[in-house]
């Protein structure tokens, strides 16, 4: 079977597609024929050796997939060959076949296609955990989402609206902001050309935002912190801009603002019950059409490196998926 291989940490274009032996499932593992694998920002960091998790080399990137179960280990009880599933695999997803632990496999909802299934759990899971468990977003509050047309950003807009917030989407181009409005943002700010604080004060009668969702970092974080109201909260999601900001802490003292870390991957391990509750909530919202993964580009496995480069180059909108069967 064919698989995208990272032989050494380095430039994304050094990734190669190779023929490798089919993996064999262990007792509690499931072998999945991959139909779609979503691209996430950490994939781009991981292959360059810039992510907090450094896999043993060589490895195949790709953290979340959907597909059809091909074989199961002797102790697997919940799934069988032929089942349509979603799986969180951490790595190994950009391949024709992939192993997953049974505990990290869930059924693909019957009315959901493989692309949307692959693009769902990581981004929506992160945004729901961030906004609900860490940000305690309340109906009627004002939420500012940075990098709002990206993977976790679009999910944060949709979930923010579902939770009853007024959502201000901030992104770097008018094309990106048009997508944000399409998925429900009430207001938009082009933070390449407009002042975030001024544009947040306008619709909040000078009060500022209650919550900021920040997957971007760099210079955007301090600007967003300054746009927060009395006792506003800033969620630290990630640093897509590259630089980890160093914040003057007087900005937290003044107005009693809080800076709150969010690490979904570890939160799932620390509190599996909360994770299951989140998955149930996402399933209900999907069924009601409240949330809808936005897949904006599709790549064959042979061009998977190009798909990863697109996200690293700030060119992605919503989610990009790799389709190994195409
Ligand atoms: N904490 C967690 O648990 C968790 C979970 C998942 C993801 N994350 C993190 O969240 C961040 C976003 O992930 P994602 O999958 O949503 O990525 P994405 O789709 O690429 O979105 C990131 C956004 O960041 C903005 N950006 C600003 N400067 C950039 C630059 N130099 N290069 C690339 N993008 C830049 C872009 O929007 P504009 O062009 O509009 O500025 C882009 O849309 C990543 O840092 C990722 O590691 C964290």
mmCIF file of C-alpha atoms and ligand atoms in Angstrom:
data_model
loop_
_atom_site.group_PDB
_atom_site.id
_atom_site.type_symbol
_atom_site.label_atom_id
_atom_site.label_comp_id
_atom_site.label_asym_id
_atom_site.label_seq_id
_atom_site.Cartn_x
_atom_site.Cartn_y
_atom_site.Cartn_z
ATOM 1 C CA UNK A 1 0.000 0.000 0.000
ATOM 2 C CA UNK A 2 1.061 3.598 -0.597
ATOM 3 C CA UNK A 3 1.968 5.915 2.257
ATOM 4 C CA UNK A 4 3.377 9.437 2.653
ATOM 5 C CA UNK A 5 6.722 9.118 4.450
ATOM 6 C CA UNK A 6 8.723 11.639 6.471
ATOM 7 C CA UNK A 7 12.260 10.207 6.476
ATOM 8 C CA UNK A 8 13.927 13.181 8.211
ATOM 9 C CA UNK A 9 12.542 16.341 9.861
ATOM 10 C CA UNK A 10 12.851 19.166 7.331
ATOM 11 C CA UNK A 11 11.116 20.978 4.492
ATOM 12 C CA UNK A 12 7.583 19.812 3.660
ATOM 13 C CA UNK A 13 8.549 19.173 0.025
ATOM 14 C CA UNK A 14 11.001 16.474 1.145
ATOM 15 C CA UNK A 15 8.081 14.158 2.025
ATOM 16 C CA UNK A 16 7.812 11.163 -0.338
ATOM 17 C CA UNK A 17 5.062 8.669 -1.239
ATOM 18 C CA UNK A 18 6.315 5.077 -1.043
ATOM 19 C CA UNK A 19 5.029 1.507 -1.247
ATOM 20 C CA UNK A 20 5.165 -0.068 2.212
ATOM 21 C CA UNK A 21 3.789 -3.338 3.654
ATOM 22 C CA UNK A 22 0.169 -3.290 4.882
ATOM 23 C CA UNK A 23 0.101 -2.855 8.685
ATOM 24 C CA UNK A 24 -1.237 -5.752 10.780
ATOM 25 C CA UNK A 25 -3.641 -4.859 13.622
ATOM 26 C CA UNK A 26 -2.637 -5.726 17.195
ATOM 27 C CA UNK A 27 -5.237 -7.346 19.518
ATOM 28 C CA UNK A 28 -7.025 -4.032 20.293
ATOM 29 C CA UNK A 29 -6.422 -2.374 16.933
ATOM 30 C CA UNK A 30 -8.425 -1.811 13.777
ATOM 31 C CA UNK A 31 -7.056 -1.684 10.202
ATOM 32 C CA UNK A 32 -8.850 0.999 8.193
ATOM 33 C CA UNK A 33 -8.907 1.563 4.427
ATOM 34 C CA UNK A 34 -8.495 5.341 4.428
ATOM 35 C CA UNK A 35 -11.070 7.220 2.319
ATOM 36 C CA UNK A 36 -10.209 10.718 3.596
ATOM 37 C CA UNK A 37 -7.515 12.160 5.867
ATOM 38 C CA UNK A 38 -7.773 15.762 7.087
ATOM 39 C CA UNK A 39 -4.781 18.101 7.083
ATOM 40 C CA UNK A 40 -4.178 19.976 10.349
ATOM 41 C CA UNK A 41 -1.647 22.654 11.238
ATOM 42 C CA UNK A 42 0.256 20.297 13.583
ATOM 43 C CA UNK A 43 0.998 18.003 10.567
ATOM 44 C CA UNK A 44 3.010 20.843 9.009
ATOM 45 C CA UNK A 45 4.873 21.466 12.280
ATOM 46 C CA UNK A 46 5.465 17.759 12.975
ATOM 47 C CA UNK A 47 7.185 16.943 9.661
ATOM 48 C CA UNK A 48 9.491 19.941 10.160
ATOM 49 C CA UNK A 49 10.369 18.795 13.701
ATOM 50 C CA UNK A 50 8.731 21.931 15.136
ATOM 51 C CA UNK A 51 5.837 20.301 17.051
ATOM 52 C CA UNK A 52 5.778 19.453 20.769
ATOM 53 C CA UNK A 53 5.397 15.766 19.760
ATOM 54 C CA UNK A 54 8.398 14.418 17.771
ATOM 55 C CA UNK A 55 7.607 10.977 16.305
ATOM 56 C CA UNK A 56 10.301 8.360 15.758
ATOM 57 C CA UNK A 57 11.591 8.480 12.154
ATOM 58 C CA UNK A 58 10.548 7.442 9.585
ATOM 59 C CA UNK A 59 6.857 8.148 10.108
ATOM 60 C CA UNK A 60 3.668 8.897 8.192
ATOM 61 C CA UNK A 61 1.865 12.122 9.189
ATOM 62 C CA UNK A 62 -1.928 12.455 9.299
ATOM 63 C CA UNK A 63 -3.855 12.613 12.597
ATOM 64 C CA UNK A 64 -7.504 12.091 11.697
ATOM 65 C CA UNK A 65 -9.144 9.902 9.106
ATOM 66 C CA UNK A 66 -12.354 8.342 7.933
ATOM 67 C CA UNK A 67 -12.682 5.080 6.036
ATOM 68 C CA UNK A 68 -13.877 1.493 6.011
ATOM 69 C CA UNK A 69 -12.737 -1.150 8.486
ATOM 70 C CA UNK A 70 -10.681 -3.801 6.692
ATOM 71 C CA UNK A 71 -9.630 -6.048 9.579
ATOM 72 C CA UNK A 72 -9.795 -6.086 13.379
ATOM 73 C CA UNK A 73 -7.588 -7.503 16.170
ATOM 74 C CA UNK A 74 -8.687 -10.507 18.250
ATOM 75 C CA UNK A 75 -9.966 -8.420 21.206
ATOM 76 C CA UNK A 76 -11.855 -5.772 19.219
ATOM 77 C CA UNK A 77 -15.569 -5.786 20.096
ATOM 78 C CA UNK A 78 -17.226 -2.564 18.915
ATOM 79 C CA UNK A 79 -16.368 -2.544 15.190
ATOM 80 C CA UNK A 80 -16.205 -5.096 12.380
ATOM 81 C CA UNK A 81 -14.922 -5.253 8.792
ATOM 82 C CA UNK A 82 -17.079 -3.184 6.457
ATOM 83 C CA UNK A 83 -18.028 -0.543 9.085
ATOM 84 C CA UNK A 84 -17.754 3.144 8.052
ATOM 85 C CA UNK A 85 -15.718 4.889 10.735
ATOM 86 C CA UNK A 86 -13.909 8.026 11.883
ATOM 87 C CA UNK A 87 -10.614 7.556 13.760
ATOM 88 C CA UNK A 88 -8.167 9.777 15.607
ATOM 89 C CA UNK A 89 -4.789 8.207 14.903
ATOM 90 C CA UNK A 90 -2.235 10.900 15.777
ATOM 91 C CA UNK A 91 -0.057 9.841 12.852
ATOM 92 C CA UNK A 92 -0.240 7.413 9.905
ATOM 93 C CA UNK A 93 -3.324 8.927 8.250
ATOM 94 C CA UNK A 94 -1.860 9.991 4.884
ATOM 95 C CA UNK A 95 -1.793 6.442 3.530
ATOM 96 C CA UNK A 96 -4.064 3.950 1.802
ATOM 97 C CA UNK A 97 -4.363 1.969 5.035
ATOM 98 C CA UNK A 98 -3.934 2.971 8.660
ATOM 99 C CA UNK A 99 -4.051 1.373 12.103
ATOM 100 C CA UNK A 100 -6.187 2.837 14.895
ATOM 101 C CA UNK A 101 -6.738 1.834 18.532
ATOM 102 C CA UNK A 102 -10.316 0.597 18.945
ATOM 103 C CA UNK A 103 -10.848 3.190 21.703
ATOM 104 C CA UNK A 104 -10.190 5.990 19.208
ATOM 105 C CA UNK A 105 -12.582 4.737 16.519
ATOM 106 C CA UNK A 106 -16.195 5.905 16.258
ATOM 107 C CA UNK A 107 -18.953 5.277 13.730
ATOM 108 C CA UNK A 108 -19.255 7.690 10.797
ATOM 109 C CA UNK A 109 -22.807 9.084 11.054
ATOM 110 C CA UNK A 110 -24.889 7.426 8.275
ATOM 111 C CA UNK A 111 -25.705 10.672 6.472
ATOM 112 C CA UNK A 112 -22.138 12.038 6.619
ATOM 113 C CA UNK A 113 -19.622 11.653 3.764
ATOM 114 C CA UNK A 114 -16.029 10.557 4.312
ATOM 115 C CA UNK A 115 -14.577 14.053 3.713
ATOM 116 C CA UNK A 116 -16.710 15.743 6.368
ATOM 117 C CA UNK A 117 -16.133 12.822 8.749
ATOM 118 C CA UNK A 118 -12.356 13.190 8.518
ATOM 119 C CA UNK A 119 -12.598 16.966 8.982
ATOM 120 C CA UNK A 120 -14.748 16.920 12.111
ATOM 121 C CA UNK A 121 -13.303 15.714 15.403
ATOM 122 C CA UNK A 122 -9.994 17.529 15.928
ATOM 123 C CA UNK A 123 -11.096 21.023 14.938
ATOM 124 C CA UNK A 124 -14.620 20.932 16.394
ATOM 125 C CA UNK A 125 -13.408 19.006 19.461
ATOM 126 C CA UNK A 126 -10.740 21.656 20.121
ATOM 127 C CA UNK A 127 -13.114 24.576 19.631
ATOM 128 C CA UNK A 128 -15.913 23.120 21.770
ATOM 129 C CA UNK A 129 -13.486 22.217 24.570
ATOM 130 C CA UNK A 130 -11.914 25.682 24.362
ATOM 131 C CA UNK A 131 -15.139 27.689 24.299
ATOM 132 C CA UNK A 132 -17.150 25.572 26.768
ATOM 133 C CA UNK A 133 -14.741 23.939 29.237
ATOM 134 C CA UNK A 134 -12.000 26.592 29.291
ATOM 135 C CA UNK A 135 -13.678 29.797 28.106
ATOM 136 C CA UNK A 136 -17.073 29.255 29.822
ATOM 137 C CA UNK A 137 -18.707 31.141 26.945
ATOM 138 C CA UNK A 138 -22.211 32.339 27.859
ATOM 139 C CA UNK A 139 -25.153 33.191 25.622
ATOM 140 C CA UNK A 140 -25.182 36.903 24.852
ATOM 141 C CA UNK A 141 -21.406 37.312 25.251
ATOM 142 C CA UNK A 142 -19.185 38.694 22.491
ATOM 143 C CA UNK A 143 -16.615 36.257 21.109
ATOM 144 C CA UNK A 144 -13.701 37.322 18.886
ATOM 145 C CA UNK A 145 -12.205 34.514 16.774
ATOM 146 C CA UNK A 146 -8.730 35.090 15.291
ATOM 147 C CA UNK A 147 -7.609 33.121 12.196
ATOM 148 C CA UNK A 148 -11.344 32.711 11.809
ATOM 149 C CA UNK A 149 -11.335 31.196 8.300
ATOM 150 C CA UNK A 150 -8.910 28.416 9.289
ATOM 151 C CA UNK A 151 -9.777 24.921 10.505
ATOM 152 C CA UNK A 152 -10.325 25.558 14.220
ATOM 153 C CA UNK A 153 -11.476 29.126 13.455
ATOM 154 C CA UNK A 154 -14.490 28.101 11.349
ATOM 155 C CA UNK A 155 -15.421 25.560 14.030
ATOM 156 C CA UNK A 156 -15.170 28.286 16.704
ATOM 157 C CA UNK A 157 -17.511 30.569 14.735
ATOM 158 C CA UNK A 158 -20.142 27.849 14.312
ATOM 159 C CA UNK A 159 -19.896 26.651 17.921
ATOM 160 C CA UNK A 160 -19.866 30.223 19.258
ATOM 161 C CA UNK A 161 -23.111 30.905 17.394
ATOM 162 C CA UNK A 162 -24.596 27.595 18.592
ATOM 163 C CA UNK A 163 -23.801 28.653 22.183
ATOM 164 C CA UNK A 164 -25.622 31.948 21.694
ATOM 165 C CA UNK A 165 -22.683 34.349 21.421
ATOM 166 C CA UNK A 166 -22.253 37.339 19.131
ATOM 167 C CA UNK A 167 -19.262 36.347 16.983
ATOM 168 C CA UNK A 168 -16.705 38.774 15.550
ATOM 169 C CA UNK A 169 -14.493 36.940 13.030
ATOM 170 C CA UNK A 170 -10.984 38.305 12.387
ATOM 171 C CA UNK A 171 -8.866 37.194 9.412
ATOM 172 C CA UNK A 172 -6.350 38.540 6.905
ATOM 173 C CA UNK A 173 -8.293 38.841 3.659
ATOM 174 C CA UNK A 174 -11.742 39.778 2.384
ATOM 175 C CA UNK A 175 -12.082 36.343 0.745
ATOM 176 C CA UNK A 176 -11.499 34.658 4.120
ATOM 177 C CA UNK A 177 -13.934 37.027 5.849
ATOM 178 C CA UNK A 178 -16.634 36.264 3.257
ATOM 179 C CA UNK A 179 -16.376 32.584 4.249
ATOM 180 C CA UNK A 180 -16.647 33.565 7.941
ATOM 181 C CA UNK A 181 -19.872 35.473 7.262
ATOM 182 C CA UNK A 182 -21.202 32.515 5.261
ATOM 183 C CA UNK A 183 -20.811 30.190 8.274
ATOM 184 C CA UNK A 184 -22.509 32.651 10.630
ATOM 185 C CA UNK A 185 -20.138 35.385 11.883
ATOM 186 C CA UNK A 186 -22.085 38.500 12.912
ATOM 187 C CA UNK A 187 -19.224 40.954 12.291
ATOM 188 C CA UNK A 188 -15.875 40.696 10.530
ATOM 189 C CA UNK A 189 -12.521 42.452 10.950
ATOM 190 C CA UNK A 190 -9.675 42.371 8.451
ATOM 191 C CA UNK A 191 -6.781 42.475 10.925
ATOM 192 C CA UNK A 192 -4.288 43.179 8.136
ATOM 193 C CA UNK A 193 -5.870 46.561 7.509
ATOM 194 C CA UNK A 194 -8.143 47.379 10.482
ATOM 195 C CA UNK A 195 -7.596 47.981 14.214
ATOM 196 C CA UNK A 196 -8.974 45.005 16.145
ATOM 197 C CA UNK A 197 -9.705 46.949 19.344
ATOM 198 C CA UNK A 198 -11.552 49.754 17.533
ATOM 199 C CA UNK A 199 -13.558 47.274 15.478
ATOM 200 C CA UNK A 200 -14.466 45.273 18.622
ATOM 201 C CA UNK A 201 -15.425 48.365 20.606
ATOM 202 C CA UNK A 202 -17.807 49.589 17.898
ATOM 203 C CA UNK A 203 -20.447 46.808 18.178
ATOM 204 C CA UNK A 204 -20.008 46.470 21.993
ATOM 205 C CA UNK A 205 -20.616 50.142 22.878
ATOM 206 C CA UNK A 206 -16.953 50.552 23.852
ATOM 207 C CA UNK A 207 -16.990 47.625 26.310
ATOM 208 C CA UNK A 208 -14.802 45.214 24.343
ATOM 209 C CA UNK A 209 -15.035 41.435 23.856
ATOM 210 C CA UNK A 210 -15.823 38.890 26.590
ATOM 211 C CA UNK A 211 -13.798 36.058 25.060
ATOM 212 C CA UNK A 212 -11.025 35.785 22.448
ATOM 213 C CA UNK A 213 -10.234 32.495 20.684
ATOM 214 C CA UNK A 214 -6.597 32.765 19.517
ATOM 215 C CA UNK A 215 -5.054 30.046 17.321
ATOM 216 C CA UNK A 216 -2.678 32.553 15.655
ATOM 217 C CA UNK A 217 -0.308 34.099 18.216
ATOM 218 C CA UNK A 218 2.443 36.444 16.963
ATOM 219 C CA UNK A 219 1.524 40.146 17.181
ATOM 220 C CA UNK A 220 -2.210 39.330 17.011
ATOM 221 C CA UNK A 221 -2.395 38.105 20.623
ATOM 222 C CA UNK A 222 -1.503 41.395 22.305
ATOM 223 C CA UNK A 223 -3.878 43.298 20.000
ATOM 224 C CA UNK A 224 -6.647 40.840 20.921
ATOM 225 C CA UNK A 225 -5.898 41.073 24.657
ATOM 226 C CA UNK A 226 -6.262 44.858 24.424
ATOM 227 C CA UNK A 227 -9.677 44.324 22.776
ATOM 228 C CA UNK A 228 -10.979 42.407 25.833
ATOM 229 C CA UNK A 229 -13.522 43.881 28.247
ATOM 230 C CA UNK A 230 -13.347 43.946 32.087
ATOM 231 C CA UNK A 231 -12.776 40.311 33.194
ATOM 232 C CA UNK A 232 -12.541 39.157 29.582
ATOM 233 C CA UNK A 233 -10.790 35.849 28.856
ATOM 234 C CA UNK A 234 -8.208 35.034 26.149
ATOM 235 C CA UNK A 235 -7.959 31.400 25.024
ATOM 236 C CA UNK A 236 -4.439 30.368 23.943
ATOM 237 C CA UNK A 237 -5.072 27.805 21.185
ATOM 238 C CA UNK A 238 -1.940 27.943 19.025
ATOM 239 C CA UNK A 239 0.730 29.939 17.255
ATOM 240 C CA UNK A 240 0.066 29.591 13.509
ATOM 241 C CA UNK A 241 1.860 32.918 12.908
ATOM 242 C CA UNK A 242 5.086 31.290 14.153
ATOM 243 C CA UNK A 243 6.035 33.461 17.119
ATOM 244 C CA UNK A 244 4.973 32.611 20.678
ATOM 245 C CA UNK A 245 3.969 36.035 22.016
ATOM 246 C CA UNK A 246 5.496 37.528 25.149
ATOM 247 C CA UNK A 247 2.723 39.475 26.817
ATOM 248 C CA UNK A 248 3.059 42.566 29.089
ATOM 249 C CA UNK A 249 1.187 41.233 32.122
ATOM 250 C CA UNK A 250 -0.141 44.650 33.077
ATOM 251 C CA UNK A 251 -2.705 43.956 30.340
ATOM 252 C CA UNK A 252 -4.021 41.076 32.473
ATOM 253 C CA UNK A 253 -3.914 43.037 35.735
ATOM 254 C CA UNK A 254 -5.737 46.011 34.262
ATOM 255 C CA UNK A 255 -9.357 44.990 33.677
ATOM 256 C CA UNK A 256 -8.770 41.648 35.521
ATOM 257 C CA UNK A 257 -8.379 39.760 32.254
ATOM 258 C CA UNK A 258 -7.545 36.035 32.221
ATOM 259 C CA UNK A 259 -5.175 34.210 29.838
ATOM 260 C CA UNK A 260 -6.278 30.579 29.595
ATOM 261 C CA UNK A 261 -4.396 27.664 27.960
ATOM 262 C CA UNK A 262 -6.204 25.066 25.833
ATOM 263 C CA UNK A 263 -4.658 21.684 24.930
ATOM 264 C CA UNK A 264 -7.392 19.461 23.534
ATOM 265 C CA UNK A 265 -5.202 16.394 22.876
ATOM 266 C CA UNK A 266 -4.205 16.127 26.544
ATOM 267 C CA UNK A 267 -7.599 17.241 27.874
ATOM 268 C CA UNK A 268 -9.139 14.199 26.140
ATOM 269 C CA UNK A 269 -6.766 11.947 28.142
ATOM 270 C CA UNK A 270 -7.286 13.811 31.455
ATOM 271 C CA UNK A 271 -11.076 13.892 31.208
ATOM 272 C CA UNK A 272 -12.450 11.216 28.835
ATOM 273 C CA UNK A 273 -15.997 11.724 30.186
ATOM 274 C CA UNK A 274 -15.984 15.403 29.175
ATOM 275 C CA UNK A 275 -14.667 14.380 25.751
ATOM 276 C CA UNK A 276 -17.515 11.886 25.267
ATOM 277 C CA UNK A 277 -20.030 14.560 26.305
ATOM 278 C CA UNK A 278 -18.487 16.897 23.707
ATOM 279 C CA UNK A 279 -18.739 14.229 21.005
ATOM 280 C CA UNK A 280 -22.430 13.721 21.844
ATOM 281 C CA UNK A 281 -23.000 17.471 21.627
ATOM 282 C CA UNK A 282 -21.225 17.656 18.250
ATOM 283 C CA UNK A 283 -23.315 14.723 16.962
ATOM 284 C CA UNK A 284 -26.539 16.518 17.960
ATOM 285 C CA UNK A 285 -25.434 19.775 16.341
ATOM 286 C CA UNK A 286 -24.460 17.889 13.163
ATOM 287 C CA UNK A 287 -27.824 16.159 12.999
ATOM 288 C CA UNK A 288 -29.559 19.534 13.431
ATOM 289 C CA UNK A 289 -27.366 21.162 10.740
ATOM 290 C CA UNK A 290 -26.012 23.644 13.340
ATOM 291 C CA UNK A 291 -22.417 22.748 12.442
ATOM 292 C CA UNK A 292 -21.103 21.656 9.038
ATOM 293 C CA UNK A 293 -17.405 20.974 8.359
ATOM 294 C CA UNK A 294 -16.214 23.181 5.474
ATOM 295 C CA UNK A 295 -13.914 21.241 3.143
ATOM 296 C CA UNK A 296 -12.378 23.715 0.693
ATOM 297 C CA UNK A 297 -9.761 21.616 -1.132
ATOM 298 C CA UNK A 298 -9.071 17.967 -1.914
ATOM 299 C CA UNK A 299 -5.739 16.386 -2.870
ATOM 300 C CA UNK A 300 -4.764 12.863 -4.010
ATOM 301 C CA UNK A 301 -2.215 11.015 -1.850
ATOM 302 C CA UNK A 302 0.491 11.725 -4.459
ATOM 303 C CA UNK A 303 0.049 15.467 -3.731
ATOM 304 C CA UNK A 304 -0.305 15.189 0.070
ATOM 305 C CA UNK A 305 2.878 17.233 0.640
ATOM 306 C CA UNK A 306 1.300 20.057 -1.408
ATOM 307 C CA UNK A 307 -1.799 19.871 0.808
ATOM 308 C CA UNK A 308 0.337 20.220 3.962
ATOM 309 C CA UNK A 309 2.290 23.108 2.394
ATOM 310 C CA UNK A 310 -0.957 24.967 1.674
ATOM 311 C CA UNK A 311 -1.797 25.096 5.368
ATOM 312 C CA UNK A 312 1.747 26.139 6.321
ATOM 313 C CA UNK A 313 1.642 28.912 3.687
ATOM 314 C CA UNK A 314 -1.533 30.527 5.107
ATOM 315 C CA UNK A 315 -3.487 29.528 1.982
ATOM 316 C CA UNK A 316 -6.050 27.147 3.513
ATOM 317 C CA UNK A 317 -9.674 28.020 4.202
ATOM 318 C CA UNK A 318 -11.744 25.674 6.356
ATOM 319 C CA UNK A 319 -10.309 22.174 6.006
ATOM 320 C CA UNK A 320 -8.170 20.469 3.362
ATOM 321 C CA UNK A 321 -8.466 16.709 2.907
ATOM 322 C CA UNK A 322 -6.282 14.073 1.259
ATOM 323 C CA UNK A 323 -8.222 11.366 -0.600
ATOM 324 C CA UNK A 324 -5.958 8.288 -0.940
ATOM 325 C CA UNK A 325 -8.403 6.514 -3.294
ATOM 326 C CA UNK A 326 -8.610 9.341 -5.859
HETATM 327 N N1 LIG B 1 -4.490 23.835 21.538
HETATM 328 C C1 LIG B 1 -5.025 22.817 20.897
HETATM 329 O O1 LIG B 1 -5.534 21.870 21.502
HETATM 330 C C2 LIG B 1 -5.011 22.844 19.390
HETATM 331 C C3 LIG B 1 -5.767 21.919 18.650
HETATM 332 C C4 LIG B 1 -5.776 22.051 17.244
HETATM 333 C C5 LIG B 1 -5.016 23.051 16.633
HETATM 334 N N2 LIG B 1 -4.266 23.879 17.401
HETATM 335 C C6 LIG B 1 -3.444 24.950 16.824
HETATM 336 O O2 LIG B 1 -4.305 25.931 16.253
HETATM 337 C C7 LIG B 1 -3.616 26.599 15.221
HETATM 338 C C8 LIG B 1 -4.506 26.651 13.990
HETATM 339 O O3 LIG B 1 -4.723 25.336 13.479
HETATM 340 P P1 LIG B 1 -5.637 25.127 12.179
HETATM 341 O O4 LIG B 1 -5.600 23.664 11.882
HETATM 342 O O5 LIG B 1 -6.919 25.840 12.336
HETATM 343 O O6 LIG B 1 -4.740 25.895 11.101
HETATM 344 P P2 LIG B 1 -5.195 26.760 9.826
HETATM 345 O O7 LIG B 1 -6.427 26.176 9.235
HETATM 346 O O8 LIG B 1 -4.002 26.898 8.976
HETATM 347 O O9 LIG B 1 -5.578 28.193 10.458
HETATM 348 C C9 LIG B 1 -4.600 28.998 11.031
HETATM 349 C C10 LIG B 1 -4.861 30.451 10.681
HETATM 350 O O10 LIG B 1 -3.792 31.203 11.235
HETATM 351 C C11 LIG B 1 -3.616 32.385 10.470
HETATM 352 N N3 LIG B 1 -2.193 32.711 10.277
HETATM 353 C C12 LIG B 1 -1.598 33.863 10.642
HETATM 354 N N4 LIG B 1 -0.320 33.864 10.329
HETATM 355 C C13 LIG B 1 -0.052 32.688 9.747
HETATM 356 C C14 LIG B 1 1.124 32.122 9.194
HETATM 357 N N5 LIG B 1 2.305 32.768 9.196
HETATM 358 N N6 LIG B 1 1.055 30.879 8.666
HETATM 359 C C15 LIG B 1 -0.101 30.195 8.684
HETATM 360 N N7 LIG B 1 -1.274 30.685 9.199
HETATM 361 C C16 LIG B 1 -1.244 31.939 9.725
HETATM 362 C C17 LIG B 1 -4.299 32.154 9.132
HETATM 363 O O11 LIG B 1 -5.413 33.060 9.083
HETATM 364 P P3 LIG B 1 -5.234 34.562 8.513
HETATM 365 O O12 LIG B 1 -4.513 34.469 7.198
HETATM 366 O O13 LIG B 1 -6.630 35.002 8.390
HETATM 367 O O14 LIG B 1 -4.448 35.293 9.559
HETATM 368 C C18 LIG B 1 -4.849 30.733 9.190
HETATM 369 O O15 LIG B 1 -6.132 30.629 8.614
HETATM 370 C C19 LIG B 1 -2.300 25.847 15.012
HETATM 371 O O16 LIG B 1 -1.265 26.555 15.663
HETATM 372 C C20 LIG B 1 -2.534 24.509 15.685
HETATM 373 O O17 LIG B 1 -1.359 23.919 16.143
HETATM 374 C C21 LIG B 1 -4.252 23.794 18.763
#
